[in-house]
Short mmCIF file of N, CA and C in Angstrom, two decimals:
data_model
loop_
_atom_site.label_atom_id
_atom_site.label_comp_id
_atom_site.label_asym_id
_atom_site.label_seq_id
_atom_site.Cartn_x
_atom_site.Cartn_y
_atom_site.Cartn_z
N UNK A 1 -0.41 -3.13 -10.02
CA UNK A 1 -1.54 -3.91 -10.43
C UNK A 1 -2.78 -3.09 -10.19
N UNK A 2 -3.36 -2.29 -11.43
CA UNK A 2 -4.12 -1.53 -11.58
C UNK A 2 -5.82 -1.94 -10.77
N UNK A 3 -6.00 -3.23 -10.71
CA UNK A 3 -7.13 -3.68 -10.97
C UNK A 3 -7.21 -4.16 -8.85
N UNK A 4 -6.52 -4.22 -8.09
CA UNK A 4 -6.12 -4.03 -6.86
C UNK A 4 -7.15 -3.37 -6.19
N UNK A 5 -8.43 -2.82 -6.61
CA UNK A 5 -9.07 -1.80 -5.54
C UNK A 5 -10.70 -2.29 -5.21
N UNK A 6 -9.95 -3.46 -4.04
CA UNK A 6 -11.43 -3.76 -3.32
C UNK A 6 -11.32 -3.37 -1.90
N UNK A 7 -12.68 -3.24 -1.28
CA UNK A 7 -12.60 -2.31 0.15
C UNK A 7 -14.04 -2.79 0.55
N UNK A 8 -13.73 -2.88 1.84
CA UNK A 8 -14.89 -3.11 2.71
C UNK A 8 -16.05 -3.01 2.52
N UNK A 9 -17.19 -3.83 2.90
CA UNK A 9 -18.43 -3.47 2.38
C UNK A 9 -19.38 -3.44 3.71
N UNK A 10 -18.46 -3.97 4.78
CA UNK A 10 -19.31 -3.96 5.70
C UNK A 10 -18.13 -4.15 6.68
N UNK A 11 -18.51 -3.11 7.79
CA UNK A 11 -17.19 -3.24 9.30
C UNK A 11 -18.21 -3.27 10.61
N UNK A 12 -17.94 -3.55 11.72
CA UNK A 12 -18.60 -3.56 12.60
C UNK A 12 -18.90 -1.98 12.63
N UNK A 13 -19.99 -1.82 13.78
CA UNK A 13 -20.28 -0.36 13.14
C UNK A 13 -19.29 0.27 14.45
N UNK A 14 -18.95 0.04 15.76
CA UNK A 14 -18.07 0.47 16.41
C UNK A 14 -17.08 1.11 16.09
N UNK A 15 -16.25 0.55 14.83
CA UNK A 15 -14.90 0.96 14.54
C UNK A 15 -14.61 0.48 13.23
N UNK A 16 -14.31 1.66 12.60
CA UNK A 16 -13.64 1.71 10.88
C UNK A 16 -12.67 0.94 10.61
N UNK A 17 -12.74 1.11 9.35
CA UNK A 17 -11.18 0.13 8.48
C UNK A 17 -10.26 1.42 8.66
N UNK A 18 -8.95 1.06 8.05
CA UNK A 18 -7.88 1.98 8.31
C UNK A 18 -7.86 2.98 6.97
N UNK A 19 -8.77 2.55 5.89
CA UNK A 19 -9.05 3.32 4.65
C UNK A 19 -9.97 4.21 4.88
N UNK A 20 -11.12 3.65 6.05
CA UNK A 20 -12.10 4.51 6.18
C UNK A 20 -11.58 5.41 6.79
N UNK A 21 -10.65 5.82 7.46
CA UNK A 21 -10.28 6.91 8.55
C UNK A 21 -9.40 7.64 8.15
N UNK A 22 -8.47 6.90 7.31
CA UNK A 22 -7.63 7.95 6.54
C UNK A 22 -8.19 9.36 5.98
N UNK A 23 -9.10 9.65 5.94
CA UNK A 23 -9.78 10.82 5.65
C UNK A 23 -9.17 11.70 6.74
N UNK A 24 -9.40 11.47 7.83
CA UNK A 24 -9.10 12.16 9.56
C UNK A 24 -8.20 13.49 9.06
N UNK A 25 -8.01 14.59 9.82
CA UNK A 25 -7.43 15.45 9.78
C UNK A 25 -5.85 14.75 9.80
N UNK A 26 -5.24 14.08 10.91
CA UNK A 26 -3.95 13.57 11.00
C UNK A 26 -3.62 12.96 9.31
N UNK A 27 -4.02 12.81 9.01
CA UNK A 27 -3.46 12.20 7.16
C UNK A 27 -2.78 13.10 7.04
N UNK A 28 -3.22 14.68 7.21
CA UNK A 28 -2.16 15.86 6.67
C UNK A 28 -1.09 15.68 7.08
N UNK A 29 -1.18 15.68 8.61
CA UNK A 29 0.22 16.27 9.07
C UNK A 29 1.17 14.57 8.99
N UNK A 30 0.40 13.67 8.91
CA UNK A 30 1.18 12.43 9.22
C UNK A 30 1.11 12.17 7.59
N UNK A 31 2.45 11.75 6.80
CA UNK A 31 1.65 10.82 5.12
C UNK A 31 1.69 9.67 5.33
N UNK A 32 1.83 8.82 6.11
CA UNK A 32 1.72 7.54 6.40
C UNK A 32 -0.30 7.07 6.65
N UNK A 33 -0.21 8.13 6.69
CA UNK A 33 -2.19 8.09 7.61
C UNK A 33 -2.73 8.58 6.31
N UNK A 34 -2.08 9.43 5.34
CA UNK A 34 -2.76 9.53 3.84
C UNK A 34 -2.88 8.87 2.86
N UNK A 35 -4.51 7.88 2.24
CA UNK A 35 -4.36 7.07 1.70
C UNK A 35 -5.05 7.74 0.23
N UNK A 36 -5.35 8.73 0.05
CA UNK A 36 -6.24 9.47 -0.64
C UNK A 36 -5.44 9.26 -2.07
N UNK A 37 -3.92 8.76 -2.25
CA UNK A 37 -3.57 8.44 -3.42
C UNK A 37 -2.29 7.21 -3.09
N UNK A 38 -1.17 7.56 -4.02
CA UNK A 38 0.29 7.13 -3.59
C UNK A 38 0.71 7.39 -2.20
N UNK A 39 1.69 6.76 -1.64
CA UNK A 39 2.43 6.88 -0.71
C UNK A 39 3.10 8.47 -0.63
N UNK A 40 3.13 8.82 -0.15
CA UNK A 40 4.02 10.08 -0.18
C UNK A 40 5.20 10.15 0.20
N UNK A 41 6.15 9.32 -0.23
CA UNK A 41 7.49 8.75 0.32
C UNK A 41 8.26 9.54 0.08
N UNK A 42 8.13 10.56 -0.64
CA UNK A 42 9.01 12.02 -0.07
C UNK A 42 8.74 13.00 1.13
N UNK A 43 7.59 12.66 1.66
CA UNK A 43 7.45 13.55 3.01
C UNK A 43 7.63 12.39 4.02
N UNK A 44 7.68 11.42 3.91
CA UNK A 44 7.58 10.72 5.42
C UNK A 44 9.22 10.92 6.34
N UNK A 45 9.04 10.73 7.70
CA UNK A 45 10.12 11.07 8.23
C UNK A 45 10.12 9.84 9.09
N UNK A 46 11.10 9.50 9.74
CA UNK A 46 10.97 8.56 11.65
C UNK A 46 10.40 9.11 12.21
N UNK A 47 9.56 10.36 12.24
CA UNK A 47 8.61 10.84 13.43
C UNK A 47 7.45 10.67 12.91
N UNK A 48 7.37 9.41 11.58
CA UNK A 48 5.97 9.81 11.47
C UNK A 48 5.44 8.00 11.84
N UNK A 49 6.29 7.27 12.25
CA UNK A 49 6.29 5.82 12.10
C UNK A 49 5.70 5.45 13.70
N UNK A 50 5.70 5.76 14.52
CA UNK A 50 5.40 5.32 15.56
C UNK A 50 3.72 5.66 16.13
N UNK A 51 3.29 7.01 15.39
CA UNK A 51 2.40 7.62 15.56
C UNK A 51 1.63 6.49 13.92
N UNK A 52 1.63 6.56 13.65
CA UNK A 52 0.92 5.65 12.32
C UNK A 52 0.39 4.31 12.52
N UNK A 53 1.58 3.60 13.23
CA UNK A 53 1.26 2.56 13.46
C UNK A 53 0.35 2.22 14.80
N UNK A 54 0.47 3.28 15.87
CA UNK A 54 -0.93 3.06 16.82
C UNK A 54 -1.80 3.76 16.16
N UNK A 55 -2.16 4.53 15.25
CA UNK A 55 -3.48 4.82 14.70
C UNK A 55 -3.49 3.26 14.49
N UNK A 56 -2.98 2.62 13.05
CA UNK A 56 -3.66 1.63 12.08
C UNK A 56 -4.15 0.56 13.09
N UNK A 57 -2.93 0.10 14.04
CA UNK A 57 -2.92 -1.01 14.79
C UNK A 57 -4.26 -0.52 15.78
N UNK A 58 -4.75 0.04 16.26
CA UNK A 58 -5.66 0.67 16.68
C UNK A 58 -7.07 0.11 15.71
N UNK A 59 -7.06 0.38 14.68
CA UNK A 59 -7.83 0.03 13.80
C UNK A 59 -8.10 -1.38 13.09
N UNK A 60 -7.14 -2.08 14.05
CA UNK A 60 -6.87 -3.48 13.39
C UNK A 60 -7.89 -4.55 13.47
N UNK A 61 -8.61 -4.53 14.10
CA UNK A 61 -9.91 -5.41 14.65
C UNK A 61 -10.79 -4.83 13.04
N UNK A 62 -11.14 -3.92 13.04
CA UNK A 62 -11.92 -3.46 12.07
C UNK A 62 -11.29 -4.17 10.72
N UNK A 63 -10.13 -3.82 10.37
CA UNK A 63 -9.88 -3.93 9.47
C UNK A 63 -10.05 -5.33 8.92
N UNK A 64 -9.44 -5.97 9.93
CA UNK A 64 -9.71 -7.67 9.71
C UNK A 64 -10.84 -7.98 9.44
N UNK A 65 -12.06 -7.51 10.65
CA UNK A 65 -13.10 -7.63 10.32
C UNK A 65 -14.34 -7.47 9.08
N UNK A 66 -13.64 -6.69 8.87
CA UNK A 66 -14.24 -6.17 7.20
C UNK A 66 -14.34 -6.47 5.92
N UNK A 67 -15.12 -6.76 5.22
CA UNK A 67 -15.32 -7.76 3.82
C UNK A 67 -14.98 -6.57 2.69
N UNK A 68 -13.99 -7.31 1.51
CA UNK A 68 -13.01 -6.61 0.60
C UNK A 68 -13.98 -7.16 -0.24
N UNK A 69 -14.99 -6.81 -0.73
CA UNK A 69 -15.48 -7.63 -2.01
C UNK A 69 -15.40 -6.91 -3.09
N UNK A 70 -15.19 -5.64 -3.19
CA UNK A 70 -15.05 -4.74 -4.54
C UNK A 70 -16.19 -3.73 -4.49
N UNK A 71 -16.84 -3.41 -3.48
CA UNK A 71 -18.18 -2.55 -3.55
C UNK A 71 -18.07 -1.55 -3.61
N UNK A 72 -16.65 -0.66 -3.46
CA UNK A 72 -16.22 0.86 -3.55
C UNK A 72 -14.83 0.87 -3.78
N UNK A 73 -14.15 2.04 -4.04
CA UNK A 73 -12.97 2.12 -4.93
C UNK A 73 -11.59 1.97 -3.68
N UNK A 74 -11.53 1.94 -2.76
CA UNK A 74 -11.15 1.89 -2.04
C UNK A 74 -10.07 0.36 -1.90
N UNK A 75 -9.05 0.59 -1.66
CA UNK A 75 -8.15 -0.77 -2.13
C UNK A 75 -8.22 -1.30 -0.91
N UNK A 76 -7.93 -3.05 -1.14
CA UNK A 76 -7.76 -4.25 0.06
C UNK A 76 -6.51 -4.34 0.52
N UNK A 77 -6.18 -3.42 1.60
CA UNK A 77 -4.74 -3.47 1.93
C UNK A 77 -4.35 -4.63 2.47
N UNK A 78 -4.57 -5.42 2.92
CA UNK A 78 -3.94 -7.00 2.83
C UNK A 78 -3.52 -7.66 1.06
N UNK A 79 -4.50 -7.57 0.47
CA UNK A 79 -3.97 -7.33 -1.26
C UNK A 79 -3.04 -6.49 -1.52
N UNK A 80 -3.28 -5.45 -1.16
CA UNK A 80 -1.94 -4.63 -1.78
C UNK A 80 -0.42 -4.82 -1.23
N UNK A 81 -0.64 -5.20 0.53
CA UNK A 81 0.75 -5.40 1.17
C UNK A 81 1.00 -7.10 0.10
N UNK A 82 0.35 -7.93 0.08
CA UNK A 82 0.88 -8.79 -0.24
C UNK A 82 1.24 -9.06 -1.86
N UNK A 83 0.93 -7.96 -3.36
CA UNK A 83 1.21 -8.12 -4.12
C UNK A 83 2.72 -7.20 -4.23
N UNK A 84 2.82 -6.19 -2.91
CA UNK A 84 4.38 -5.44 -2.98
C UNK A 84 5.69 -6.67 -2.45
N UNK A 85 4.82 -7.23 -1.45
CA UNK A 85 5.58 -8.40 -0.93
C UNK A 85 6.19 -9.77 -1.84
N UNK A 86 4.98 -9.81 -2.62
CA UNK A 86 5.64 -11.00 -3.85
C UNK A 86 6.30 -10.29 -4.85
N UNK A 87 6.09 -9.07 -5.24
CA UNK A 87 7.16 -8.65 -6.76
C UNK A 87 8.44 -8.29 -5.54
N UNK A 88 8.58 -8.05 -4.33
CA UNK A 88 10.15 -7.61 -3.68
C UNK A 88 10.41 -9.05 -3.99
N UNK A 89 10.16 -9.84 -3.09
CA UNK A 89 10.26 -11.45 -2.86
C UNK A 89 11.25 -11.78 -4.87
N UNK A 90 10.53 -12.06 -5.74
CA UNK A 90 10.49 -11.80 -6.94
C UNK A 90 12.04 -11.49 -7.54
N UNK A 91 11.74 -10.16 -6.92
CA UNK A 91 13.16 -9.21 -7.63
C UNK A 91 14.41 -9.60 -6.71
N UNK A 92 14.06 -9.89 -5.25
CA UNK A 92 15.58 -10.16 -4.35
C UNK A 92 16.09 -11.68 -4.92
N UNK A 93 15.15 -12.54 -5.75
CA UNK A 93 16.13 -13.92 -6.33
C UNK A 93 15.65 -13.70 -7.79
N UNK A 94 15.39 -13.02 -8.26
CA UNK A 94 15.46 -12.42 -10.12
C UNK A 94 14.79 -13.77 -10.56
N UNK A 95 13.63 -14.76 -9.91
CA UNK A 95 12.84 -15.29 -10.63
C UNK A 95 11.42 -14.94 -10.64
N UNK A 96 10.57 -14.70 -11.72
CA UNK A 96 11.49 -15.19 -13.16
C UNK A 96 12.76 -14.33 -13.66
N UNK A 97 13.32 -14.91 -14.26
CA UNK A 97 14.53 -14.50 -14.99
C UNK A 97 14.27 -13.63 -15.56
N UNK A 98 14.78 -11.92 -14.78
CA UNK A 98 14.92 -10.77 -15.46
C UNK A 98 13.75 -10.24 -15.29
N UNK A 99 13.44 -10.20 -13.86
CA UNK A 99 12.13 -9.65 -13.13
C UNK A 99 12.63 -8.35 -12.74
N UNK A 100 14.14 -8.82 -11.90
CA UNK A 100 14.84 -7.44 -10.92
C UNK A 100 15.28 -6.31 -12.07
N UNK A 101 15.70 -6.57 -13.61
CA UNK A 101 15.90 -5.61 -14.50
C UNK A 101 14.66 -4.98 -14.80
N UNK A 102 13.60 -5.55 -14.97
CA UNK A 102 11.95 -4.97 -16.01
C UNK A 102 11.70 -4.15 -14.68
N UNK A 103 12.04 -4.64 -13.56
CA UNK A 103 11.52 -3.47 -11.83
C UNK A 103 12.23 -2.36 -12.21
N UNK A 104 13.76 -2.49 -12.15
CA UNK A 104 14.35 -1.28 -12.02
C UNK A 104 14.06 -0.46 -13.25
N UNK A 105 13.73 -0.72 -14.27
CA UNK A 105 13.65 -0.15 -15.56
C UNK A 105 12.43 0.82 -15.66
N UNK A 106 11.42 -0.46 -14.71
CA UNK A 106 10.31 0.42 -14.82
C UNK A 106 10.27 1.83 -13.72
N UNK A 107 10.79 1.26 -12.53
CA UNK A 107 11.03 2.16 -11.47
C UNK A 107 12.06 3.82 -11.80
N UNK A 108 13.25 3.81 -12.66
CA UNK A 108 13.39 4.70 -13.54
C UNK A 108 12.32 5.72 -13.89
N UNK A 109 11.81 4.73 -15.26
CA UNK A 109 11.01 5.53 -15.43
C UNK A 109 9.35 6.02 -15.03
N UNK A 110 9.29 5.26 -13.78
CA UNK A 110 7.72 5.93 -13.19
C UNK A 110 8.30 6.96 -12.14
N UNK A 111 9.34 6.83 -11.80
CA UNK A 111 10.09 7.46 -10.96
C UNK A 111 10.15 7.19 -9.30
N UNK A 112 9.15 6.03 -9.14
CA UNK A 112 9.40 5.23 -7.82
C UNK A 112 9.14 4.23 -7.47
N UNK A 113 9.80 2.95 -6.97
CA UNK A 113 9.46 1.58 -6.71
C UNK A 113 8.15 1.20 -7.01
N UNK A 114 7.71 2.07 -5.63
CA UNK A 114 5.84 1.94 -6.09
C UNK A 114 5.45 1.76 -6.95
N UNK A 115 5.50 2.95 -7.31
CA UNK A 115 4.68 2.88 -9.42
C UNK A 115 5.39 2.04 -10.06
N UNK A 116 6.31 1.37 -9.43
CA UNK A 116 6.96 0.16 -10.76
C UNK A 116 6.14 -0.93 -10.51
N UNK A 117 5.89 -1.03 -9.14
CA UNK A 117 5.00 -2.18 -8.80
C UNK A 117 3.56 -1.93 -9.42
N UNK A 118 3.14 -1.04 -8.97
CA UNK A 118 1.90 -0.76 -9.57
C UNK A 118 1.44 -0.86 -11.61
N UNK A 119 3.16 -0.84 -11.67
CA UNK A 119 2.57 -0.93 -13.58
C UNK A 119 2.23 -2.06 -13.87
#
């Protein structure tokens, strides 16, 4: 869902959203901490999951705190977890009828879940 990219317009000034920080040097070495495009779900490993999640969770006050109104390009990751969450939801009981075929079809050919969701 192309149209998905609202982001903070205002955070306490103490502490960033988890979009704002993704910039950080650690994005490199971690892709879980790189938000600069797609997921990079061919580099991620189990050593990168524990270290990710005390960055974000770390960042979690902010993030909550922060107004998604559309003021920069930057996506509303509560929007985005929850539109991956309704097309899985979706495809694991195939309603509507012949949701879980148009996923996999599309997932084929974008060449990963993601981008199927995202078409």
């Amino acid at each position: 869902m192309r149209g998905m990219t609202n982001a903070p317009s205002s955070a306490p000034s103490s502490a960033s959203s988890p979009v704002a920080t993704a910039a950080a040097p650690a994005s490199a070495a971690n892709p879980l901490l790189d938000f600069t495009d797609l997921p990079l779900f061919d580099r991620i490993a189990p050593e990168h999951v524990a270290p990710a999640l005390d960055r974000l969770l770390a960042d979690a006050d902010a993030a909550l705190a922060a107004r998604y109104d559309g003021s920069d390009a930057a996506a509303n990751p509560f929007l985005h977890l929850a539109m991956h969450l309704a097309i899985s939801e979706q495809c694991s009981i195939d309603q509507p009828r012949g949701i879980r075929q148009a996923v996999e079809l599309l997932c084929r050919r974008r060449g990963s879940l993601h981008d199927a969701h995202h078409e």
